[in-house]
Tab-separated table of C-alpha atoms in Angstrom:
chain	number	residue	atom	x	y	z
A	1	UNK	CA	-29.538	-8.913	-106.363
A	2	UNK	CA	-29.737	-5.444	-106.275
A	3	UNK	CA	-26.311	-3.963	-107.361
A	4	UNK	CA	-26.490	-0.775	-104.867
A	5	UNK	CA	-25.722	-0.324	-101.284
A	6	UNK	CA	-26.995	2.611	-99.221
A	7	UNK	CA	-24.739	4.445	-96.317
A	8	UNK	CA	-27.108	6.064	-93.808
A	9	UNK	CA	-24.757	8.309	-91.764
A	10	UNK	CA	-23.142	12.099	-92.022
A	11	UNK	CA	-21.180	14.024	-93.803
A	12	UNK	CA	-17.440	14.561	-93.411
A	13	UNK	CA	-16.477	17.927	-94.812
A	14	UNK	CA	-13.216	16.381	-94.485
A	15	UNK	CA	-13.927	13.631	-96.806
A	16	UNK	CA	-11.970	11.232	-94.288
A	17	UNK	CA	-14.802	9.619	-92.663
A	18	UNK	CA	-18.997	9.093	-93.100
A	19	UNK	CA	-20.387	9.167	-96.362
A	20	UNK	CA	-18.084	10.090	-98.127
A	21	UNK	CA	-15.415	7.134	-97.046
A	22	UNK	CA	-18.626	4.654	-97.484
A	23	UNK	CA	-19.344	5.776	-101.034
A	24	UNK	CA	-15.491	5.130	-101.440
A	25	UNK	CA	-16.144	2.438	-100.441
A	26	UNK	CA	-18.696	0.718	-102.050
A	27	UNK	CA	-17.278	1.753	-105.464
A	28	UNK	CA	-14.277	-0.288	-104.759
A	29	UNK	CA	-16.683	-3.581	-104.026
A	30	UNK	CA	-18.044	-2.623	-107.514
A	31	UNK	CA	-21.365	-1.478	-106.434
A	32	UNK	CA	-23.308	1.569	-106.496
A	33	UNK	CA	-23.376	3.720	-103.687
A	34	UNK	CA	-26.422	5.545	-102.432
A	35	UNK	CA	-26.694	8.162	-99.690
A	36	UNK	CA	-29.098	9.299	-96.996
A	37	UNK	CA	-27.425	12.314	-95.182
A	38	UNK	CA	-27.942	12.167	-91.356
A	39	UNK	CA	-26.341	15.530	-90.032
A	40	UNK	CA	-23.367	17.595	-92.002
A	41	UNK	CA	-20.333	18.261	-89.947
A	42	UNK	CA	-17.353	20.654	-90.669
A	43	UNK	CA	-14.521	18.653	-89.500
A	44	UNK	CA	-10.732	17.899	-90.709
A	45	UNK	CA	-8.243	15.376	-89.594
A	46	UNK	CA	-7.748	17.295	-86.552
A	47	UNK	CA	-10.930	18.675	-85.334
A	48	UNK	CA	-14.816	18.579	-85.834
A	49	UNK	CA	-16.072	22.372	-85.629
A	50	UNK	CA	-19.371	22.079	-86.106
A	51	UNK	CA	-22.545	19.768	-86.891
A	52	UNK	CA	-25.976	20.399	-88.597
A	53	UNK	CA	-28.291	17.733	-87.724
A	54	UNK	CA	-30.815	16.935	-91.003
A	55	UNK	CA	-34.398	17.617	-89.994
A	56	UNK	CA	-36.136	13.611	-89.800
A	57	UNK	CA	-38.309	14.501	-92.150
A	58	UNK	CA	-35.423	15.098	-94.750
A	59	UNK	CA	-34.001	11.597	-93.607
A	60	UNK	CA	-37.600	10.054	-94.368
A	61	UNK	CA	-37.770	11.540	-97.783
A	62	UNK	CA	-33.968	10.336	-98.398
A	63	UNK	CA	-35.101	6.942	-97.624
A	64	UNK	CA	-38.357	6.730	-99.146
A	65	UNK	CA	-37.026	8.246	-102.821
A	66	UNK	CA	-34.267	5.489	-102.148
A	67	UNK	CA	-36.806	2.682	-101.818
A	68	UNK	CA	-38.589	3.375	-104.410
A	69	UNK	CA	-35.890	3.843	-107.060
A	70	UNK	CA	-32.558	2.221	-105.290
A	71	UNK	CA	-33.578	-0.921	-103.047
A	72	UNK	CA	-30.254	-1.748	-101.501
A	73	UNK	CA	-28.622	-5.411	-101.142
A	74	UNK	CA	-26.784	-3.970	-98.640
A	75	UNK	CA	-26.947	-1.095	-96.193
A	76	UNK	CA	-24.378	0.751	-93.215
A	77	UNK	CA	-25.958	2.943	-90.886
A	78	UNK	CA	-23.822	5.228	-89.138
A	79	UNK	CA	-23.963	8.445	-87.428
A	80	UNK	CA	-27.412	8.912	-87.144
A	81	UNK	CA	-27.164	13.048	-85.687
A	82	UNK	CA	-30.090	13.347	-83.478
A	83	UNK	CA	-32.795	10.668	-81.489
A	84	UNK	CA	-35.887	12.139	-84.227
A	85	UNK	CA	-33.306	10.536	-86.867
A	86	UNK	CA	-32.946	7.271	-85.208
A	87	UNK	CA	-36.370	7.119	-84.904
A	88	UNK	CA	-37.165	7.788	-88.324
A	89	UNK	CA	-34.413	4.931	-89.706
A	90	UNK	CA	-35.749	2.648	-86.958
A	91	UNK	CA	-39.541	2.744	-88.245
A	92	UNK	CA	-37.876	2.503	-92.116
A	93	UNK	CA	-36.303	-0.869	-91.047
A	94	UNK	CA	-39.096	-2.101	-89.002
A	95	UNK	CA	-41.099	-2.173	-92.246
A	96	UNK	CA	-38.783	-3.933	-94.404
A	97	UNK	CA	-39.688	-6.742	-96.014
A	98	UNK	CA	-38.328	-10.584	-95.187
A	99	UNK	CA	-38.122	-11.188	-98.897
A	100	UNK	CA	-35.318	-9.449	-99.924
A	101	UNK	CA	-34.724	-7.801	-97.117
A	102	UNK	CA	-31.161	-5.816	-97.493
A	103	UNK	CA	-28.173	-7.011	-95.153
A	104	UNK	CA	-27.701	-4.341	-92.469
A	105	UNK	CA	-24.394	-3.097	-90.817
A	106	UNK	CA	-24.569	-0.896	-87.656
A	107	UNK	CA	-21.843	1.050	-87.265
A	108	UNK	CA	-22.449	2.403	-83.428
A	109	UNK	CA	-20.509	5.476	-83.733
A	110	UNK	CA	-21.467	8.480	-80.943
A	111	UNK	CA	-18.191	10.633	-81.395
A	112	UNK	CA	-16.352	11.884	-84.536
A	113	UNK	CA	-12.386	9.938	-84.299
A	114	UNK	CA	-11.574	13.600	-84.056
A	115	UNK	CA	-13.040	14.623	-81.207
A	116	UNK	CA	-17.033	15.987	-81.086
A	117	UNK	CA	-20.508	14.124	-80.205
A	118	UNK	CA	-22.583	13.041	-83.683
A	119	UNK	CA	-25.625	12.403	-81.586
A	120	UNK	CA	-26.428	10.729	-78.351
A	121	UNK	CA	-28.801	7.712	-78.094
A	122	UNK	CA	-31.657	6.163	-75.225
A	123	UNK	CA	-30.572	3.025	-74.244
A	124	UNK	CA	-33.789	1.841	-75.307
A	125	UNK	CA	-33.218	3.168	-78.524
A	126	UNK	CA	-29.888	1.272	-79.079
A	127	UNK	CA	-31.405	-2.295	-77.549
A	128	UNK	CA	-34.054	-1.560	-80.575
A	129	UNK	CA	-31.261	-0.786	-83.113
A	130	UNK	CA	-29.481	-4.101	-81.982
A	131	UNK	CA	-32.840	-6.065	-82.902
A	132	UNK	CA	-33.583	-4.616	-85.992
A	133	UNK	CA	-29.821	-5.091	-87.950
A	134	UNK	CA	-27.623	-8.027	-88.810
A	135	UNK	CA	-24.365	-6.980	-87.415
A	136	UNK	CA	-23.237	-4.484	-85.345
A	137	UNK	CA	-19.912	-3.117	-85.322
A	138	UNK	CA	-18.679	-1.564	-82.060
A	139	UNK	CA	-14.876	-0.929	-81.560
A	140	UNK	CA	-13.545	-1.302	-77.913
A	141	UNK	CA	-14.305	2.377	-76.458
A	142	UNK	CA	-17.851	1.945	-77.757
A	143	UNK	CA	-18.280	-1.380	-75.975
A	144	UNK	CA	-17.807	0.719	-73.034
A	145	UNK	CA	-19.226	3.621	-73.415
A	146	UNK	CA	-22.460	2.796	-74.949
A	147	UNK	CA	-23.284	-0.608	-73.670
A	148	UNK	CA	-20.741	-0.818	-70.353
A	149	UNK	CA	-18.916	-3.700	-71.406
A	150	UNK	CA	-15.725	-4.695	-70.416
A	151	UNK	CA	-13.829	-5.241	-73.945
A	152	UNK	CA	-10.740	-6.884	-72.624
A	153	UNK	CA	-12.439	-9.853	-73.328
A	154	UNK	CA	-13.462	-9.854	-76.930
A	155	UNK	CA	-15.484	-13.753	-77.164
A	156	UNK	CA	-17.572	-12.534	-74.245
A	157	UNK	CA	-18.162	-8.976	-74.813
A	158	UNK	CA	-19.088	-10.359	-78.284
A	159	UNK	CA	-21.650	-12.912	-76.623
A	160	UNK	CA	-22.518	-10.013	-74.133
A	161	UNK	CA	-24.110	-8.012	-77.136
A	162	UNK	CA	-25.617	-11.468	-78.635
A	163	UNK	CA	-27.586	-11.714	-75.026
A	164	UNK	CA	-28.879	-7.742	-75.764
A	165	UNK	CA	-30.073	-8.835	-79.146
A	166	UNK	CA	-27.681	-8.651	-81.325
A	167	UNK	CA	-27.525	-10.937	-84.268
A	168	UNK	CA	-24.292	-10.984	-85.277
A	169	UNK	CA	-20.713	-8.913	-83.731
A	170	UNK	CA	-17.720	-7.711	-85.424
A	171	UNK	CA	-15.441	-6.325	-82.666
A	172	UNK	CA	-12.623	-4.471	-84.119
A	173	UNK	CA	-9.515	-3.743	-81.899
A	174	UNK	CA	-9.789	0.184	-81.354
A	175	UNK	CA	-10.955	3.430	-82.424
A	176	UNK	CA	-9.669	3.518	-86.454
A	177	UNK	CA	-9.737	-0.458	-86.071
A	178	UNK	CA	-5.544	-0.250	-85.804
A	179	UNK	CA	-4.744	-3.476	-87.334
A	180	UNK	CA	-4.972	-5.957	-84.112
A	181	UNK	CA	-7.254	-9.058	-82.908
A	182	UNK	CA	-10.682	-8.117	-84.301
A	183	UNK	CA	-13.577	-10.773	-83.181
A	184	UNK	CA	-16.667	-12.242	-85.462
A	185	UNK	CA	-19.701	-13.717	-83.002
A	186	UNK	CA	-22.863	-15.397	-84.533
A	187	UNK	CA	-24.992	-18.412	-83.549
A	188	UNK	CA	-23.182	-20.215	-86.553
A	189	UNK	CA	-19.463	-19.493	-85.994
A	190	UNK	CA	-16.759	-17.731	-83.519
A	191	UNK	CA	-13.605	-16.424	-84.110
A	192	UNK	CA	-10.486	-14.400	-83.909
A	193	UNK	CA	-9.508	-12.229	-86.795
A	194	UNK	CA	-5.553	-11.762	-86.208
A	195	UNK	CA	-3.956	-9.262	-89.011
A	196	UNK	CA	-0.143	-8.081	-88.985
A	197	UNK	CA	0.382	-4.884	-86.912
A	198	UNK	CA	1.392	-1.518	-88.445
A	199	UNK	CA	3.278	1.307	-86.829
A	200	UNK	CA	1.095	4.617	-87.449
A	201	UNK	CA	-2.215	6.384	-85.196
A	202	UNK	CA	-4.752	4.510	-87.353
A	203	UNK	CA	-6.616	6.411	-89.361
A	204	UNK	CA	-9.433	9.026	-89.760
A	205	UNK	CA	-12.653	7.006	-91.355
A	206	UNK	CA	-11.613	3.261	-90.618
A	207	UNK	CA	-14.170	2.615	-88.400
A	208	UNK	CA	-16.497	3.557	-91.193
A	209	UNK	CA	-14.799	2.176	-93.823
A	210	UNK	CA	-14.744	-1.080	-92.104
A	211	UNK	CA	-18.213	-1.739	-91.669
A	212	UNK	CA	-19.359	-0.016	-94.941
A	213	UNK	CA	-16.637	-2.589	-96.547
A	214	UNK	CA	-18.781	-5.636	-94.480
A	215	UNK	CA	-21.684	-4.571	-96.019
A	216	UNK	CA	-20.114	-4.403	-99.041
A	217	UNK	CA	-18.881	-7.674	-98.857
A	218	UNK	CA	-21.646	-9.696	-97.920
A	219	UNK	CA	-23.027	-9.063	-101.315
A	220	UNK	CA	-20.210	-9.857	-102.828
A	221	UNK	CA	-19.179	-13.273	-100.369
A	222	UNK	CA	-20.682	-15.794	-98.208
A	223	UNK	CA	-21.455	-14.409	-94.647
A	224	UNK	CA	-18.494	-16.131	-93.253
A	225	UNK	CA	-15.465	-13.965	-95.486
A	226	UNK	CA	-17.401	-11.046	-95.475
A	227	UNK	CA	-15.966	-10.167	-92.286
A	228	UNK	CA	-12.318	-11.144	-93.468
A	229	UNK	CA	-12.680	-8.770	-96.362
A	230	UNK	CA	-13.632	-6.030	-94.553
A	231	UNK	CA	-10.501	-6.087	-92.436
A	232	UNK	CA	-8.069	-6.829	-95.086
A	233	UNK	CA	-9.705	-3.659	-96.894
A	234	UNK	CA	-9.340	-1.568	-94.001
A	235	UNK	CA	-5.399	-3.152	-93.592
A	236	UNK	CA	-4.478	-2.153	-97.215
A	237	UNK	CA	-5.197	1.577	-96.283
A	238	UNK	CA	-3.576	1.640	-92.996
A	239	UNK	CA	-0.380	-0.266	-94.350
A	240	UNK	CA	-0.107	2.699	-97.177
A	241	UNK	CA	-0.379	4.982	-94.780
A	242	UNK	CA	2.802	3.367	-93.155
A	243	UNK	CA	4.372	3.820	-96.058
A	244	UNK	CA	3.529	7.256	-97.024
A	245	UNK	CA	5.553	10.712	-96.902
A	246	UNK	CA	2.950	13.326	-96.462
A	247	UNK	CA	-0.103	12.135	-95.852
A	248	UNK	CA	-2.965	14.428	-95.977
A	249	UNK	CA	-4.099	16.637	-93.189
A	250	UNK	CA	-2.038	16.918	-89.820
A	251	UNK	CA	-3.502	14.295	-88.004
A	252	UNK	CA	-4.648	11.114	-88.557
A	253	UNK	CA	-4.758	10.769	-91.992
A	254	UNK	CA	-7.759	9.691	-94.371
A	255	UNK	CA	-8.197	6.284	-94.586
A	256	UNK	CA	-7.234	5.263	-98.638
A	257	UNK	CA	-9.083	3.249	-100.633
A	258	UNK	CA	-8.034	0.933	-102.786
A	259	UNK	CA	-9.619	-1.090	-104.562
A	260	UNK	CA	-10.422	-4.768	-103.810
A	261	UNK	CA	-7.948	-6.118	-101.656
A	262	UNK	CA	-5.586	-9.072	-102.868
A	263	UNK	CA	-2.135	-8.814	-101.181
A	264	UNK	CA	-0.580	-10.942	-99.470
A	265	UNK	CA	0.611	-8.521	-96.729
A	266	UNK	CA	-3.198	-7.862	-95.696
A	267	UNK	CA	-4.784	-11.551	-95.242
A	268	UNK	CA	-5.272	-12.459	-91.974
A	269	UNK	CA	-5.321	-15.541	-89.668
A	270	UNK	CA	-8.855	-16.958	-88.475
A	271	UNK	CA	-8.438	-18.490	-85.482
A	272	UNK	CA	-11.678	-20.232	-84.261
A	273	UNK	CA	-13.003	-19.234	-80.710
A	274	UNK	CA	-10.272	-20.896	-78.254
A	275	UNK	CA	-8.442	-22.665	-80.648
A	276	UNK	CA	-4.580	-21.896	-80.892
A	277	UNK	CA	-2.554	-24.484	-83.491
A	278	UNK	CA	1.112	-23.606	-81.985
A	279	UNK	CA	2.227	-26.249	-84.721
A	280	UNK	CA	5.219	-25.770	-87.351
A	281	UNK	CA	4.124	-28.503	-90.807
A	282	UNK	CA	7.432	-29.592	-92.901
A	283	UNK	CA	7.186	-27.942	-96.131
A	284	UNK	CA	6.787	-29.746	-98.815
A	285	UNK	CA	10.455	-31.545	-100.509
A	286	UNK	CA	9.405	-31.121	-104.186
A	287	UNK	CA	6.571	-29.350	-106.017
A	288	UNK	CA	2.796	-30.453	-105.847
A	289	UNK	CA	3.342	-30.860	-109.940
A	290	UNK	CA	0.186	-33.208	-111.270
A	291	UNK	CA	-1.841	-34.516	-108.273
A	292	UNK	CA	-4.377	-37.290	-108.710
A	293	UNK	CA	-6.721	-38.013	-105.940
A	294	UNK	CA	-8.045	-41.889	-106.090
A	295	UNK	CA	-9.755	-44.031	-104.056
A	296	UNK	CA	-7.748	-47.514	-103.876
A	297	UNK	CA	-4.492	-48.603	-103.186
A	298	UNK	CA	-4.196	-50.026	-106.818
A	299	UNK	CA	-5.059	-47.133	-107.787
A	300	UNK	CA	-2.137	-45.819	-105.829
A	301	UNK	CA	0.065	-48.358	-107.559
A	302	UNK	CA	-1.143	-47.457	-110.765
A	303	UNK	CA	0.072	-43.824	-110.012
A	304	UNK	CA	3.371	-44.274	-108.756
A	305	UNK	CA	3.513	-46.737	-112.177
A	306	UNK	CA	3.379	-43.653	-114.081
A	307	UNK	CA	5.129	-41.357	-112.510
A	308	UNK	CA	2.499	-39.176	-111.402
A	309	UNK	CA	3.832	-36.521	-108.708
A	310	UNK	CA	1.382	-36.364	-105.888
A	311	UNK	CA	-1.536	-38.935	-105.025
A	312	UNK	CA	-4.100	-38.366	-102.624
A	313	UNK	CA	-5.705	-41.883	-100.960
A	314	UNK	CA	-9.472	-40.858	-100.541
A	315	UNK	CA	-11.689	-43.644	-98.872
A	316	UNK	CA	-15.007	-43.366	-97.441
A	317	UNK	CA	-16.321	-46.566	-95.182
A	318	UNK	CA	-14.140	-48.790	-95.024
A	319	UNK	CA	-14.400	-50.739	-91.680
A	320	UNK	CA	-10.972	-49.719	-89.499
A	321	UNK	CA	-9.280	-53.076	-90.037
A	322	UNK	CA	-9.063	-52.176	-93.555
A	323	UNK	CA	-8.772	-48.589	-93.335
A	324	UNK	CA	-5.521	-49.203	-91.712
A	325	UNK	CA	-4.055	-51.884	-94.079
A	326	UNK	CA	-5.311	-49.369	-97.062
A	327	UNK	CA	-3.253	-46.720	-95.583
A	328	UNK	CA	-0.441	-48.433	-95.249
A	329	UNK	CA	-0.506	-50.139	-98.439
A	330	UNK	CA	-0.625	-47.085	-99.844
A	331	UNK	CA	2.562	-46.036	-97.725
A	332	UNK	CA	4.714	-48.846	-98.807
A	333	UNK	CA	3.593	-48.511	-102.490
A	334	UNK	CA	4.736	-45.012	-102.860
A	335	UNK	CA	7.880	-46.036	-100.826
A	336	UNK	CA	11.353	-45.442	-102.929
A	337	UNK	CA	9.437	-43.394	-105.468
A	338	UNK	CA	9.108	-40.477	-107.165
A	339	UNK	CA	5.778	-39.988	-106.020
A	340	UNK	CA	4.074	-37.818	-102.622
A	341	UNK	CA	1.342	-40.231	-100.904
A	342	UNK	CA	-1.244	-37.609	-98.980
A	343	UNK	CA	-4.007	-39.573	-96.908
A	344	UNK	CA	-6.883	-38.168	-96.613
A	345	UNK	CA	-9.215	-37.102	-93.764
A	346	UNK	CA	-7.412	-39.875	-91.825
A	347	UNK	CA	-4.799	-38.663	-89.857
A	348	UNK	CA	-3.722	-41.051	-87.006
A	349	UNK	CA	-3.281	-44.155	-89.529
A	350	UNK	CA	-1.977	-41.975	-91.606
A	351	UNK	CA	0.595	-41.063	-88.526
A	352	UNK	CA	0.573	-44.770	-87.891
A	353	UNK	CA	1.962	-45.843	-91.046
A	354	UNK	CA	4.581	-42.896	-91.572
A	355	UNK	CA	2.446	-41.309	-95.278
A	356	UNK	CA	4.120	-38.412	-96.632
A	357	UNK	CA	1.326	-36.299	-95.674
A	358	UNK	CA	-2.444	-35.718	-94.868
A	359	UNK	CA	-4.989	-33.576	-96.560
A	360	UNK	CA	-7.609	-32.297	-94.043
A	361	UNK	CA	-10.760	-30.510	-95.763
A	362	UNK	CA	-12.011	-27.197	-93.383
A	363	UNK	CA	-14.795	-29.745	-91.158
A	364	UNK	CA	-11.855	-32.144	-90.437
A	365	UNK	CA	-9.701	-29.091	-89.106
A	366	UNK	CA	-11.911	-28.406	-85.838
A	367	UNK	CA	-11.363	-32.328	-84.712
A	368	UNK	CA	-8.134	-33.404	-86.019
A	369	UNK	CA	-5.131	-33.397	-83.447
A	370	UNK	CA	-2.582	-30.820	-85.959
A	371	UNK	CA	0.082	-30.441	-83.348
A	372	UNK	CA	0.425	-34.530	-83.184
A	373	UNK	CA	0.615	-34.379	-87.076
A	374	UNK	CA	3.248	-31.862	-86.990
A	375	UNK	CA	5.196	-33.423	-84.583
A	376	UNK	CA	5.096	-37.047	-86.422
A	377	UNK	CA	6.881	-34.942	-89.289
A	378	UNK	CA	3.722	-35.392	-91.670
A	379	UNK	CA	2.714	-32.408	-94.058
A	380	UNK	CA	-0.396	-31.088	-94.235
A	381	UNK	CA	-2.279	-29.532	-97.172
A	382	UNK	CA	-5.404	-27.795	-96.531
A	383	UNK	CA	-8.721	-27.563	-99.144
A	384	UNK	CA	-10.294	-24.046	-99.203
A	385	UNK	CA	-13.400	-22.485	-101.175
A	386	UNK	CA	-13.599	-19.245	-99.853
A	387	UNK	CA	-12.028	-16.305	-98.658
A	388	UNK	CA	-12.892	-17.430	-94.503
A	389	UNK	CA	-11.625	-20.879	-95.351
A	390	UNK	CA	-8.224	-19.174	-96.724
A	391	UNK	CA	-7.957	-17.506	-94.046
A	392	UNK	CA	-8.083	-20.223	-91.895
A	393	UNK	CA	-6.120	-22.019	-93.534
A	394	UNK	CA	-3.210	-19.067	-93.074
A	395	UNK	CA	-3.573	-19.481	-88.978
A	396	UNK	CA	-2.400	-23.043	-88.866
A	397	UNK	CA	-0.095	-22.279	-91.984
A	398	UNK	CA	-0.073	-25.762	-93.636
A	399	UNK	CA	2.264	-27.561	-96.120
A	400	UNK	CA	-0.299	-26.695	-99.348
A	401	UNK	CA	-3.727	-25.151	-99.824
A	402	UNK	CA	-5.703	-26.321	-102.465
A	403	UNK	CA	-8.232	-23.901	-104.238
A	404	UNK	CA	-11.713	-25.332	-105.345
A	405	UNK	CA	-13.888	-26.235	-107.207
A	406	UNK	CA	-12.731	-24.464	-109.964
A	407	UNK	CA	-15.459	-25.951	-112.049
A	408	UNK	CA	-18.120	-27.894	-111.826
A	409	UNK	CA	-17.730	-31.311	-110.082
A	410	UNK	CA	-19.904	-34.111	-109.255
A	411	UNK	CA	-17.508	-36.162	-107.353
A	412	UNK	CA	-19.199	-34.862	-104.035
A	413	UNK	CA	-21.906	-32.332	-102.693
A	414	UNK	CA	-20.548	-28.437	-102.633
A	415	UNK	CA	-21.623	-26.211	-100.901
A	416	UNK	CA	-20.023	-23.316	-103.021
A	417	UNK	CA	-20.454	-22.691	-106.791
A	418	UNK	CA	-17.497	-23.027	-109.102
A	419	UNK	CA	-14.743	-20.514	-108.417
A	420	UNK	CA	-13.958	-19.782	-112.073
A	421	UNK	CA	-10.344	-18.848	-113.911
A	422	UNK	CA	-10.671	-15.252	-112.574
A	423	UNK	CA	-11.380	-16.011	-108.872
A	424	UNK	CA	-8.289	-18.888	-109.134
A	425	UNK	CA	-6.214	-15.720	-109.927
A	426	UNK	CA	-7.180	-13.859	-107.358
A	427	UNK	CA	-6.864	-16.208	-104.678
A	428	UNK	CA	-3.509	-16.829	-106.164
A	429	UNK	CA	-1.901	-13.662	-105.920
A	430	UNK	CA	-3.509	-13.712	-102.617
A	431	UNK	CA	-1.652	-17.068	-101.425
A	432	UNK	CA	1.401	-18.174	-103.806
A	433	UNK	CA	3.645	-15.553	-102.112
A	434	UNK	CA	3.697	-17.987	-98.996
A	435	UNK	CA	2.552	-21.568	-99.901
A	436	UNK	CA	2.358	-24.116	-102.711
A	437	UNK	CA	-1.310	-24.311	-104.294
A	438	UNK	CA	-3.100	-26.879	-105.958
A	439	UNK	CA	-6.404	-25.783	-108.063
A	440	UNK	CA	-8.548	-28.755	-108.301
A	441	UNK	CA	-12.654	-28.987	-109.083
A	442	UNK	CA	-13.933	-30.335	-112.968
A	443	UNK	CA	-10.371	-30.230	-114.325
A	444	UNK	CA	-10.121	-32.427	-117.487
A	445	UNK	CA	-6.835	-31.679	-120.283
A	446	UNK	CA	-8.742	-29.580	-121.797
A	447	UNK	CA	-9.264	-26.758	-119.062
A	448	UNK	CA	-5.385	-27.405	-118.014
A	449	UNK	CA	-3.535	-24.777	-119.898
A	450	UNK	CA	-6.255	-22.044	-118.677
A	451	UNK	CA	-5.818	-22.963	-115.265
A	452	UNK	CA	-1.954	-22.942	-115.379
A	453	UNK	CA	-2.545	-19.841	-116.825
A	454	UNK	CA	-3.693	-18.413	-113.400
A	455	UNK	CA	-0.295	-19.033	-111.661
A	456	UNK	CA	-1.310	-21.752	-109.484
A	457	UNK	CA	1.334	-23.969	-110.367
A	458	UNK	CA	-0.230	-27.505	-109.806
A	459	UNK	CA	-3.759	-28.855	-110.839
A	460	UNK	CA	-5.409	-31.785	-108.633
A	461	UNK	CA	-7.707	-34.389	-110.754
A	462	UNK	CA	-10.049	-37.134	-109.711
A	463	UNK	CA	-11.586	-38.374	-112.424
A	464	UNK	CA	-9.371	-37.529	-115.369
A	465	UNK	CA	-7.389	-40.332	-114.968
A	466	UNK	CA	-9.089	-43.083	-113.201
A	467	UNK	CA	-12.061	-43.285	-115.318
A	468	UNK	CA	-9.499	-42.451	-118.809
A	469	UNK	CA	-9.713	-44.927	-121.242
A	470	UNK	CA	-5.963	-45.014	-121.222
A	471	UNK	CA	-4.673	-43.999	-117.767
A	472	UNK	CA	-0.871	-43.936	-119.437
A	473	UNK	CA	-2.200	-41.930	-122.346
A	474	UNK	CA	-4.055	-39.485	-119.512
A	475	UNK	CA	-1.345	-38.520	-117.617
A	476	UNK	CA	0.884	-37.828	-120.585
A	477	UNK	CA	-2.085	-35.396	-121.534
A	478	UNK	CA	-2.105	-33.982	-118.494
A	479	UNK	CA	1.545	-33.528	-118.491
A	480	UNK	CA	1.861	-31.265	-121.285
A	481	UNK	CA	-1.309	-29.218	-120.991
A	482	UNK	CA	0.456	-28.273	-117.659
A	483	UNK	CA	3.790	-27.369	-119.613
A	484	UNK	CA	2.183	-25.104	-122.553
A	485	UNK	CA	3.000	-22.051	-123.923
A	486	UNK	CA	-0.071	-20.632	-122.093
A	487	UNK	CA	0.512	-22.285	-118.893
A	488	UNK	CA	2.216	-20.955	-115.841
A	489	UNK	CA	3.974	-23.529	-113.423
A	490	UNK	CA	5.582	-21.463	-111.688
């Protein structure tokens, strides 16, 4: 895949918005940024005083030159300057090949955040752009001004835009993207992105940076994670503004560009449309420690004998009576021991048997009665494999979070590629201030020390114990590796 992203937008002499903000954002996501300049503005943090529109022929020449040598993986489109420039860009988009087509994000900006028009488009042109881009990122004011859509119901507004032809919609809470509630809508999913509110007036270039971060994030992450990362990227800049003394300019300061977002304070809560949980899960009574995932009551008993810290009963395809019996017997086996039992997926049976906790995958979160689990006093563990899933788990505030797969695994089909140690370390930094963590997926004794060095605090194993020639030796070796000089068991 190409490591290049384009911005098709205006130049901001103040350096806070337009192509200047976009190129800084692309750099922070590790991409080479290229630009097609549509207009050159004279502006600072308080006013736009002049706007020189680049001729459409020059816009076409820029597009052709870049396509010949620096084909992009993603394109962000901002201010177009004129109807002629809009036509030139539409012609380019309509001619893009389906094979290897870049992901296109359109920020439908009509006015600079400091005031002043940046180009007015006809309704037909606006509708044509909706059909030729992959996602549109209006704020509430743009929804009302451009489409005459009431922004007070974000999910409904996003659906109306999709009915107009938009494939995906990222609706931001306000001009400049002051954190609050944003909304993502596509054919596959619909969710709110809730960030912590910050003091201040927002930032100059916040909307530009959000749309370019969204474009860049689609190159680096899965589609559902891209809007989460874009939100985090803008939030970290706004948080920096709120904590600074002496920001640049007399107006709203330019958004700081601070690299890949990785601070726990910037992690939003992703809430599925129409699903507020309103439940509080108990904390863990002890560290997770060595975590064994097993497929039978006999293996639960064996783990208790071996004093494994935490065990998960993961059984499949049992008739209902046998399932209830297996869960009840596992609860009895761990009763009075130092081993804590989590039941995978079967939350009703876990509640009935009085298990220590339940572990749910992302698919199960949709159907499980989370308030009932919390009301029963059970702990909740949640599997995560992406930024989207991490933010979705964060909205639920589980008792612990599992991260994986760290390495390739054959225990079950996986939607996501192995994460690796570097990504694990990034997610530990993001989550550990708030949640106990365990790493899972392809971990054997030789890999334990490297995994623990990430600071994750716990490892979960599926085959390293149950398929060992001597499980007792395997447990001892895993424990020793977890507490080696290179491991971090904080």
